[in-house]
């Protein structure tokens, strides 16, 4: 007899689950892929949604120069209080970067991936970038090496990339139409001179497409990042998604524009808005019909350290690690043990998931009347509900529907409470948090105070602390089932969130 999970048959689950391979659910995103690709990405937190709950990554800032100018970018080299791409606290030499990577890997054994992502473009700094990679290939062979690039210099450097332990490359591709590109890139630096406007965008697009094809032909996995800019490329990114999939890209990450005036970017100063949560999800869903979609991106700093959603960079500044001696041979043994334990946990989790199910037929309403529900999750990692509502700096957003539970996005918030058990301050911050959860009908957390409980209910969001330490997907499915039994899926409640003052 075939099991059913929220209306989804076991056959469908084994085949990959959703009608679209880009559905966004944790396991289905990878199940349809060939085994050799799954082996490459299963413990890569930036390429696998499941992996980001268990494995860490780090970036090293060895690449200060950039060969293009983007209207959404303003690089900063000594900034510790902004969380966005292109920002670092300190620039490193290749030798310093290698020292830092080995120190972090010894102290955070869950770290599997080292990326060079800036603060400029790594391939506009080829000597510094490849010196770092050469040393790490020799000294830390158990670490995956990645590079992020705008692609302008990529075709000329693909062969050198292939000489190192690099099988993951991220490219930022915001358009395949030079007229749109001219609105995003005021200039590129090409063959020792600046090329402006449409002509510059045309050269960039040609180089990006050529480099993408060259990487795919050499068996390197490519993730494409695209920044969603309302009124500029938002209607165009579906075409971008189709184009990069046709070239063989593995994953598409559509990110929201970050444009605050205090960042000093052109878009920020000019008042260009970023997308709403609904606009971003709608575009990601539209693109997912043609492409695997990444939905767990945190738009990390160029010197980020730790699990996605956290930054432990302050623990590993050069002044703190310069005199530290690392026995990396011993560290590799410890790292292998930690990774094996994580894999055993994931295997047990998958086995449990295969053995349990929730039947849609058990719901008290007809299937045709059910509707999707967004739920916000407070978690500190591990794929379980294990965080106090007031301690959360971000919430993971999951959608439950009549067929499955899928991860949608994350939403950053300010820290409402810094106490252990009760929190009575921070009402303005609390209201901002509630506004950030607009569209969600449930918040799942390990614990919550009386005041936020009441304000959430007033805003039409049901707080729920009954599933502490449970797996996120299991808890979301259970709550969805309860909502169905109570008749809460008949119609969507009115949104009551107050506007931020």
Coordinates of C-alpha atoms in Angstrom, one line a residue:
X1 CA 0.0 0.0 0.0
X2 CA 1.3 3.4 -0.9
X3 CA 1.7 6.1 1.8
X4 CA 0.5 9.6 1.4
X5 CA 2.1 12.7 2.8
X6 CA -0.3 15.7 2.7
X7 CA -1.8 14.3 -0.5
X8 CA 1.6 13.3 -2.0
X9 CA 2.3 9.7 -2.9
X10 CA 5.4 7.8 -1.9
X11 CA 6.1 7.3 -5.6
X12 CA 6.1 11.0 -6.1
X13 CA 8.3 11.6 -3.1
X14 CA 10.9 9.0 -4.4
X15 CA 10.7 10.7 -7.8
X16 CA 11.4 14.1 -6.4
X17 CA 8.0 15.1 -5.0
X18 CA 6.8 18.3 -6.6
X19 CA 5.6 18.8 -10.1
X20 CA 8.5 21.3 -10.4
X21 CA 12.0 20.4 -9.5
X22 CA 12.4 23.8 -8.1
X23 CA 9.6 23.4 -5.5
X24 CA 11.9 24.4 -2.7
X25 CA 11.2 21.6 -0.3
X26 CA 14.2 20.4 1.6
X27 CA 14.8 16.9 0.2
X28 CA 13.0 17.1 -3.1
X29 CA 15.3 19.8 -4.4
X30 CA 18.2 17.3 -4.7
X31 CA 16.4 13.9 -5.1
X32 CA 15.9 14.3 -8.9
X33 CA 19.6 15.0 -9.5
X34 CA 22.2 12.5 -10.6
X35 CA 24.1 10.8 -7.8
X36 CA 27.5 12.5 -8.7
X37 CA 25.9 15.9 -8.4
X38 CA 24.2 15.1 -5.1
X39 CA 27.5 13.9 -3.8
X40 CA 29.0 17.3 -4.6
X41 CA 26.3 19.5 -2.9
X42 CA 24.8 17.4 -0.1
X43 CA 27.1 19.1 2.5
X44 CA 27.4 22.5 0.8
X45 CA 25.3 24.9 2.8
X46 CA 24.9 27.4 -0.1
X47 CA 23.8 24.8 -2.6
X48 CA 21.6 22.6 -0.5
X49 CA 18.8 23.9 1.7
X50 CA 19.0 20.8 4.0
X51 CA 22.8 21.2 4.4
X52 CA 22.5 24.8 5.6
X53 CA 20.9 23.6 8.8
X54 CA 23.9 21.5 9.7
X55 CA 27.1 22.7 7.9
X56 CA 28.9 26.0 8.0
X57 CA 30.8 28.1 5.4
X58 CA 33.2 31.0 5.4
X59 CA 34.4 33.7 3.0
X60 CA 37.8 35.3 2.9
X61 CA 38.3 38.8 1.8
X62 CA 41.4 38.7 -0.5
X63 CA 39.9 40.4 -3.6
X64 CA 39.5 44.2 -3.2
X65 CA 39.3 45.3 -6.8
X66 CA 36.3 45.0 -9.1
X67 CA 36.0 45.3 -12.8
X68 CA 32.4 46.5 -13.0
X69 CA 30.3 49.1 -11.2
X70 CA 26.8 48.0 -10.1
X71 CA 24.2 50.5 -9.0
X72 CA 23.4 48.3 -5.9
X73 CA 27.0 48.0 -4.7
X74 CA 29.3 50.1 -2.5
X75 CA 32.3 48.2 -1.3
X76 CA 33.6 48.8 2.2
X77 CA 36.8 47.4 3.6
X78 CA 36.7 48.2 7.3
X79 CA 33.0 47.9 8.2
X80 CA 31.7 45.7 11.0
X81 CA 28.1 46.9 11.3
X82 CA 26.6 46.1 7.8
X83 CA 25.4 42.7 6.7
X84 CA 25.5 42.6 2.9
X85 CA 27.7 41.6 0.0
X86 CA 30.8 43.7 -0.7
X87 CA 31.4 44.6 3.0
X88 CA 34.3 43.3 5.1
X89 CA 36.0 44.2 8.4
X90 CA 39.5 43.6 7.2
X91 CA 41.3 42.8 3.9
X92 CA 43.6 39.8 4.0
X93 CA 46.7 38.7 2.2
X94 CA 46.6 35.1 0.8
X95 CA 48.8 33.9 3.6
X96 CA 46.5 35.5 6.2
X97 CA 43.5 34.0 4.5
X98 CA 44.9 30.5 4.6
X99 CA 45.8 30.9 8.3
X100 CA 42.3 32.1 9.0
X101 CA 40.7 29.3 7.1
X102 CA 42.7 26.6 8.9
X103 CA 42.0 28.1 12.2
X104 CA 38.2 28.4 11.6
X105 CA 38.1 24.8 10.2
X106 CA 39.8 23.5 13.4
X107 CA 37.4 25.4 15.6
X108 CA 34.2 25.1 13.6
X109 CA 34.4 21.5 12.3
X110 CA 31.0 21.8 10.6
X111 CA 32.7 24.2 8.1
X112 CA 32.8 22.4 4.7
X113 CA 33.2 25.3 2.3
X114 CA 35.6 28.2 1.7
X115 CA 34.5 30.8 -0.8
X116 CA 36.2 33.9 -2.1
X117 CA 33.4 36.5 -2.9
X118 CA 35.0 39.8 -2.6
X119 CA 34.7 42.5 -1.5
X120 CA 35.5 43.1 -5.2
X121 CA 35.5 40.4 -7.8
X122 CA 37.9 37.5 -7.2
X123 CA 38.7 37.1 -10.9
X124 CA 39.6 40.8 -11.1
X125 CA 42.3 39.9 -8.5
X126 CA 43.5 36.6 -10.0
X127 CA 47.0 36.5 -8.4
X128 CA 45.6 36.9 -4.9
X129 CA 42.7 34.6 -5.5
X130 CA 44.6 31.8 -7.0
X131 CA 47.5 32.0 -4.5
X132 CA 44.9 31.5 -1.8
X133 CA 43.4 28.5 -3.6
X134 CA 46.8 27.0 -4.4
X135 CA 47.8 27.0 -0.7
X136 CA 44.4 25.6 0.5
X137 CA 44.4 22.8 -2.0
X138 CA 47.7 21.6 -0.5
X139 CA 47.1 22.4 3.2
X140 CA 43.4 21.8 3.6
X141 CA 42.3 19.2 1.0
X142 CA 39.1 18.4 2.9
X143 CA 37.6 21.8 2.3
X144 CA 35.5 22.6 -0.7
X145 CA 36.7 25.7 -2.6
X146 CA 34.3 28.1 -4.3
X147 CA 34.4 31.4 -6.1
X148 CA 31.8 34.0 -6.8
X149 CA 32.2 36.2 -9.8
X150 CA 30.4 38.7 -12.1
X151 CA 31.8 36.7 -15.0
X152 CA 33.5 39.5 -17.0
X153 CA 37.0 37.9 -16.6
X154 CA 35.8 34.3 -16.4
X155 CA 36.4 32.9 -19.9
X156 CA 40.1 33.7 -19.7
X157 CA 40.5 32.1 -16.3
X158 CA 38.3 29.0 -16.5
X159 CA 41.3 26.7 -17.2
X160 CA 43.2 28.0 -14.1
X161 CA 40.0 27.5 -12.0
X162 CA 40.0 23.9 -13.1
X163 CA 43.5 23.3 -11.8
X164 CA 42.4 23.7 -8.2
X165 CA 39.9 21.9 -6.0
X166 CA 37.1 24.0 -7.3
X167 CA 33.9 22.4 -8.5
X168 CA 31.4 25.1 -7.5
X169 CA 31.2 28.6 -9.0
X170 CA 28.6 31.3 -8.4
X171 CA 27.9 33.9 -11.1
X172 CA 25.9 37.0 -10.7
X173 CA 23.7 37.4 -13.8
X174 CA 21.1 40.1 -13.6
X175 CA 20.1 40.3 -17.2
X176 CA 20.5 38.9 -20.7
X177 CA 19.3 42.1 -22.3
X178 CA 21.9 44.9 -22.6
X179 CA 19.2 47.6 -22.5
X180 CA 18.3 46.4 -19.0
X181 CA 21.9 45.9 -18.1
X182 CA 22.6 49.6 -18.9
X183 CA 20.2 50.5 -16.1
X184 CA 22.1 48.3 -13.6
X185 CA 25.8 48.7 -14.6
X186 CA 27.0 52.2 -15.4
X187 CA 30.4 50.9 -16.6
X188 CA 32.7 47.9 -16.9
X189 CA 36.5 47.9 -17.0
X190 CA 37.4 46.1 -20.1
X191 CA 40.8 45.9 -21.8
X192 CA 42.3 48.6 -19.7
X193 CA 39.5 51.2 -20.2
X194 CA 36.1 51.9 -19.0
X195 CA 33.2 51.0 -21.3
X196 CA 29.9 52.7 -20.4
X197 CA 26.2 52.1 -20.8
X198 CA 24.7 49.6 -23.2
X199 CA 28.0 48.7 -24.9
X200 CA 29.5 47.8 -21.5
X201 CA 26.5 45.7 -20.6
X202 CA 26.6 43.9 -23.9
X203 CA 30.2 42.9 -23.4
X204 CA 29.5 41.7 -19.8
X205 CA 26.5 39.6 -20.9
X206 CA 28.5 38.0 -23.7
X207 CA 31.4 37.1 -21.3
X208 CA 29.0 35.8 -18.7
X209 CA 27.2 33.5 -21.1
X210 CA 30.5 32.3 -22.6
X211 CA 32.0 31.6 -19.2
X212 CA 28.9 29.8 -18.0
X213 CA 29.0 27.4 -20.9
X214 CA 32.8 26.8 -20.4
X215 CA 32.3 25.9 -16.8
X216 CA 29.4 23.5 -17.5
X217 CA 31.4 21.9 -20.3
X218 CA 34.2 21.2 -17.7
X219 CA 31.8 19.6 -15.2
X220 CA 31.8 22.5 -12.7
X221 CA 28.5 23.2 -10.9
X222 CA 27.3 26.7 -11.4
X223 CA 24.9 28.6 -9.2
X224 CA 23.5 31.9 -10.7
X225 CA 22.7 34.8 -8.5
X226 CA 20.3 37.5 -9.7
X227 CA 19.3 40.6 -7.8
X228 CA 15.6 41.4 -8.1
X229 CA 15.2 45.2 -8.8
X230 CA 11.6 46.3 -9.0
X231 CA 10.9 48.3 -12.1
X232 CA 14.3 47.4 -13.7
X233 CA 14.7 43.6 -14.1
X234 CA 11.9 42.1 -12.2
X235 CA 9.8 41.3 -15.3
X236 CA 13.0 40.1 -17.1
X237 CA 14.4 37.5 -14.6
X238 CA 12.1 34.7 -15.8
X239 CA 13.9 35.0 -19.1
X240 CA 17.3 35.0 -17.3
X241 CA 16.3 31.9 -15.5
X242 CA 15.4 30.1 -18.8
X243 CA 18.6 31.3 -20.4
X244 CA 21.0 30.1 -17.7
X245 CA 19.2 26.8 -17.4
X246 CA 19.6 26.3 -21.1
X247 CA 23.3 26.8 -20.6
X248 CA 23.4 24.2 -17.9
X249 CA 23.4 26.2 -14.6
X250 CA 22.5 24.0 -11.7
X251 CA 20.7 26.5 -9.3
X252 CA 19.2 29.9 -9.5
X253 CA 19.2 32.3 -6.5
X254 CA 16.9 35.3 -7.0
X255 CA 17.7 37.7 -4.2
X256 CA 16.0 40.9 -3.1
X257 CA 17.7 44.3 -3.8
X258 CA 19.3 45.7 -0.6
X259 CA 19.1 49.5 -1.1
X260 CA 19.4 51.7 2.0
X261 CA 20.5 55.3 1.7
X262 CA 23.1 54.8 4.5
X263 CA 24.9 52.1 2.5
X264 CA 25.9 54.8 -0.1
X265 CA 24.8 52.9 -3.2
X266 CA 23.4 54.6 -6.2
X267 CA 20.1 52.8 -5.8
X268 CA 20.0 53.5 -2.1
X269 CA 20.6 57.2 -2.5
X270 CA 18.1 57.5 -5.3
X271 CA 15.4 55.8 -3.4
X272 CA 15.1 52.6 -5.5
X273 CA 12.9 50.2 -3.4
X274 CA 13.5 46.6 -2.9
X275 CA 10.8 43.9 -3.5
X276 CA 8.2 43.0 -1.0
X277 CA 8.2 39.5 0.4
X278 CA 5.2 38.6 -1.7
X279 CA 6.8 40.0 -4.9
X280 CA 10.0 38.0 -4.3
X281 CA 8.2 34.8 -3.6
X282 CA 6.0 35.3 -6.7
X283 CA 9.0 35.7 -8.9
X284 CA 10.9 32.8 -7.3
X285 CA 7.8 30.6 -7.9
X286 CA 7.5 31.7 -11.5
X287 CA 11.2 31.0 -12.1
X288 CA 11.1 27.6 -10.4
X289 CA 9.2 26.0 -13.2
X290 CA 12.4 26.3 -15.3
X291 CA 15.1 26.0 -12.6
X292 CA 16.1 24.7 -9.2
X293 CA 15.6 27.7 -6.9
X294 CA 17.7 28.6 -3.9
X295 CA 15.5 30.2 -1.2
X296 CA 17.8 30.1 1.8
X297 CA 20.4 32.7 0.7
X298 CA 21.4 35.2 3.4
X299 CA 23.3 37.6 1.1
X300 CA 26.4 37.2 3.2
X301 CA 29.2 39.6 3.8
X302 CA 32.4 38.9 1.9
X303 CA 34.0 37.8 5.2
X304 CA 31.2 35.8 6.7
X305 CA 32.0 32.9 9.1
X306 CA 29.8 30.2 10.5
X307 CA 26.3 28.8 9.7
X308 CA 24.1 30.6 7.3
X309 CA 22.2 33.2 9.3
X310 CA 25.0 33.7 11.8
X311 CA 28.3 35.5 11.6
X312 CA 31.2 34.5 13.9
X313 CA 33.7 36.6 12.1
X314 CA 34.5 38.7 15.2
X315 CA 35.9 35.5 16.8
X316 CA 38.5 35.1 14.1
X317 CA 40.0 38.5 13.3
X318 CA 43.7 38.4 12.5
X319 CA 44.8 39.9 15.8
X320 CA 43.1 37.0 17.6
X321 CA 44.5 34.2 15.5
X322 CA 47.9 35.4 14.4
X323 CA 49.7 33.5 17.1
X324 CA 47.4 30.4 17.1
X325 CA 49.1 27.2 16.1
X326 CA 46.8 24.8 14.3
X327 CA 47.5 21.0 14.1
X328 CA 45.5 20.6 10.9
X329 CA 46.1 16.9 10.6
X330 CA 44.4 16.4 14.0
X331 CA 41.7 18.9 13.0
X332 CA 40.9 16.8 9.9
X333 CA 40.4 13.7 12.0
X334 CA 38.0 15.7 14.2
X335 CA 36.2 17.2 11.2
X336 CA 35.7 13.8 9.6
X337 CA 34.1 12.5 12.8
X338 CA 31.8 15.5 13.1
X339 CA 30.8 15.2 9.4
X340 CA 30.1 11.5 9.9
X341 CA 27.9 12.3 12.9
X342 CA 25.9 14.8 10.9
X343 CA 25.4 12.4 8.0
X344 CA 24.2 9.8 10.5
X345 CA 21.7 12.3 11.9
X346 CA 20.5 13.2 8.4
X347 CA 20.1 9.5 7.5
X348 CA 18.1 8.9 10.6
X349 CA 15.9 11.9 9.9
X350 CA 15.2 10.7 6.3
X351 CA 14.4 7.2 7.6
X352 CA 11.9 8.7 10.1
X353 CA 10.4 10.8 7.4
X354 CA 10.0 7.8 5.1
X355 CA 8.2 5.9 7.9
X356 CA 5.8 8.6 9.0
X357 CA 3.1 10.4 7.1
X358 CA 0.1 12.7 7.5
X359 CA -2.9 11.9 5.3
X360 CA -4.8 14.7 3.7
X361 CA -7.9 12.5 3.9
X362 CA -7.8 12.9 7.7
X363 CA -8.5 16.6 7.4
X364 CA -12.1 17.6 8.1
X365 CA -12.4 19.7 5.0
X366 CA -12.6 18.9 1.3
X367 CA -9.2 19.0 -0.5
X368 CA -10.5 21.6 -3.0
X369 CA -11.1 24.1 -0.1
X370 CA -7.7 23.9 1.4
X371 CA -5.2 26.7 0.8
X372 CA -1.5 27.3 1.5
X373 CA -0.5 28.7 4.8
X374 CA 2.8 30.5 5.7
X375 CA 4.4 29.8 9.0
X376 CA 7.4 31.5 10.6
X377 CA 9.9 29.4 12.5
X378 CA 12.3 30.5 15.2
X379 CA 15.3 28.2 15.1
X380 CA 19.0 28.4 15.9
X381 CA 19.8 25.6 13.5
X382 CA 19.7 21.8 13.2
X383 CA 16.4 21.8 11.4
X384 CA 14.4 21.9 14.6
X385 CA 12.3 24.4 16.5
X386 CA 14.7 25.4 19.2
X387 CA 14.7 29.2 19.7
X388 CA 12.8 31.6 22.0
X389 CA 10.7 34.0 20.0
X390 CA 12.4 37.0 21.5
X391 CA 15.9 35.7 20.8
X392 CA 15.3 35.3 17.1
X393 CA 17.2 37.6 14.7
X394 CA 15.6 35.9 11.7
X395 CA 12.6 33.6 11.0
X396 CA 12.5 30.8 8.5
X397 CA 9.3 30.9 6.4
X398 CA 7.7 27.7 5.4
X399 CA 4.6 27.1 3.4
X400 CA 2.2 24.2 4.1
X401 CA -0.3 23.3 1.4
X402 CA -2.4 20.3 0.4
X403 CA 0.6 18.5 -1.1
X404 CA 3.7 19.2 0.9
X405 CA 5.7 21.5 3.2
X406 CA 8.3 23.6 1.6
X407 CA 10.8 26.2 2.6
X408 CA 10.1 29.6 1.2
X409 CA 12.5 32.2 2.5
X410 CA 13.9 33.8 5.6
X411 CA 13.1 37.2 7.1
X412 CA 15.5 39.2 9.2
X413 CA 14.4 41.0 12.3
X414 CA 15.9 43.0 15.2
X415 CA 16.6 41.2 18.5
X416 CA 13.5 41.8 20.6
X417 CA 14.8 40.2 23.8
X418 CA 18.2 39.6 25.3
X419 CA 17.0 38.0 28.5
X420 CA 16.8 34.3 29.4
X421 CA 13.2 33.8 30.1
X422 CA 11.0 36.9 30.1
X423 CA 11.1 40.1 28.0
X424 CA 9.1 43.2 28.8
X425 CA 11.0 45.8 26.8
X426 CA 11.4 46.5 23.1
X427 CA 7.8 47.2 22.1
X428 CA 8.9 49.2 19.0
X429 CA 11.2 46.4 18.0
X430 CA 8.5 43.9 18.6
X431 CA 6.1 45.7 16.3
X432 CA 8.8 45.8 13.6
X433 CA 9.2 42.0 14.0
X434 CA 5.4 41.5 13.7
X435 CA 5.4 43.7 10.5
X436 CA 8.3 41.6 9.1
X437 CA 6.1 38.5 9.5
X438 CA 3.2 40.0 7.5
X439 CA 1.4 37.2 5.6
X440 CA 2.3 34.5 8.1
X441 CA -0.5 33.0 10.1
X442 CA 1.5 31.0 12.6
X443 CA 4.7 31.4 14.5
X444 CA 6.4 28.3 15.8
X445 CA 9.0 28.8 18.6
X446 CA 10.4 27.0 21.6
X447 CA 9.1 29.6 24.0
X448 CA 7.4 33.0 23.9
X449 CA 6.4 35.7 26.5
X450 CA 2.9 37.0 27.3
X451 CA 3.3 40.4 25.7
X452 CA 4.5 39.2 22.3
X453 CA 1.9 36.4 22.4
X454 CA -0.9 39.0 22.8
X455 CA 0.5 41.3 20.1
X456 CA 0.9 38.4 17.6
X457 CA -2.7 37.3 18.2
X458 CA -3.9 40.9 17.8
X459 CA -2.0 41.0 14.4
X460 CA -3.8 37.8 13.3
X461 CA -0.7 35.5 13.8
X462 CA -1.1 32.4 16.0
X463 CA 1.9 31.9 18.3
X464 CA 2.6 28.2 19.0
X465 CA 5.2 26.8 21.5
X466 CA 3.9 23.3 21.6
X467 CA 6.4 21.8 19.1
X468 CA 9.7 22.8 20.7
X469 CA 12.6 20.6 19.6
X470 CA 10.5 18.9 16.9
X471 CA 11.7 18.8 13.3
X472 CA 10.5 21.9 11.4
X473 CA 8.7 20.1 8.6
X474 CA 6.9 17.7 10.9
X475 CA 5.7 20.5 13.1
X476 CA 4.5 22.6 10.2
X477 CA 2.6 19.6 8.8
X478 CA 1.0 18.9 12.2
X479 CA -0.1 22.5 12.7
X480 CA -1.5 22.6 9.1
X481 CA -3.5 19.4 9.9
X482 CA -4.8 21.0 13.1
X483 CA -5.9 24.1 11.2
X484 CA -7.8 21.9 8.8
X485 CA -9.5 20.0 11.5
X486 CA -10.6 23.3 13.1
X487 CA -12.0 24.7 9.9
X488 CA -9.3 27.4 9.7
X489 CA -8.4 26.6 6.1
X490 CA -11.8 27.5 4.7
X491 CA -10.8 31.1 4.0
X492 CA -7.7 33.2 4.6
X493 CA -8.1 35.5 7.6
X494 CA -7.8 39.3 7.1
X495 CA -4.3 40.7 7.6
X496 CA -4.3 42.9 10.8
X497 CA -0.6 44.0 10.9
X498 CA -0.2 47.6 11.8
X499 CA 2.1 49.7 9.6
X500 CA 5.5 50.6 11.1
X501 CA 5.4 54.1 12.5

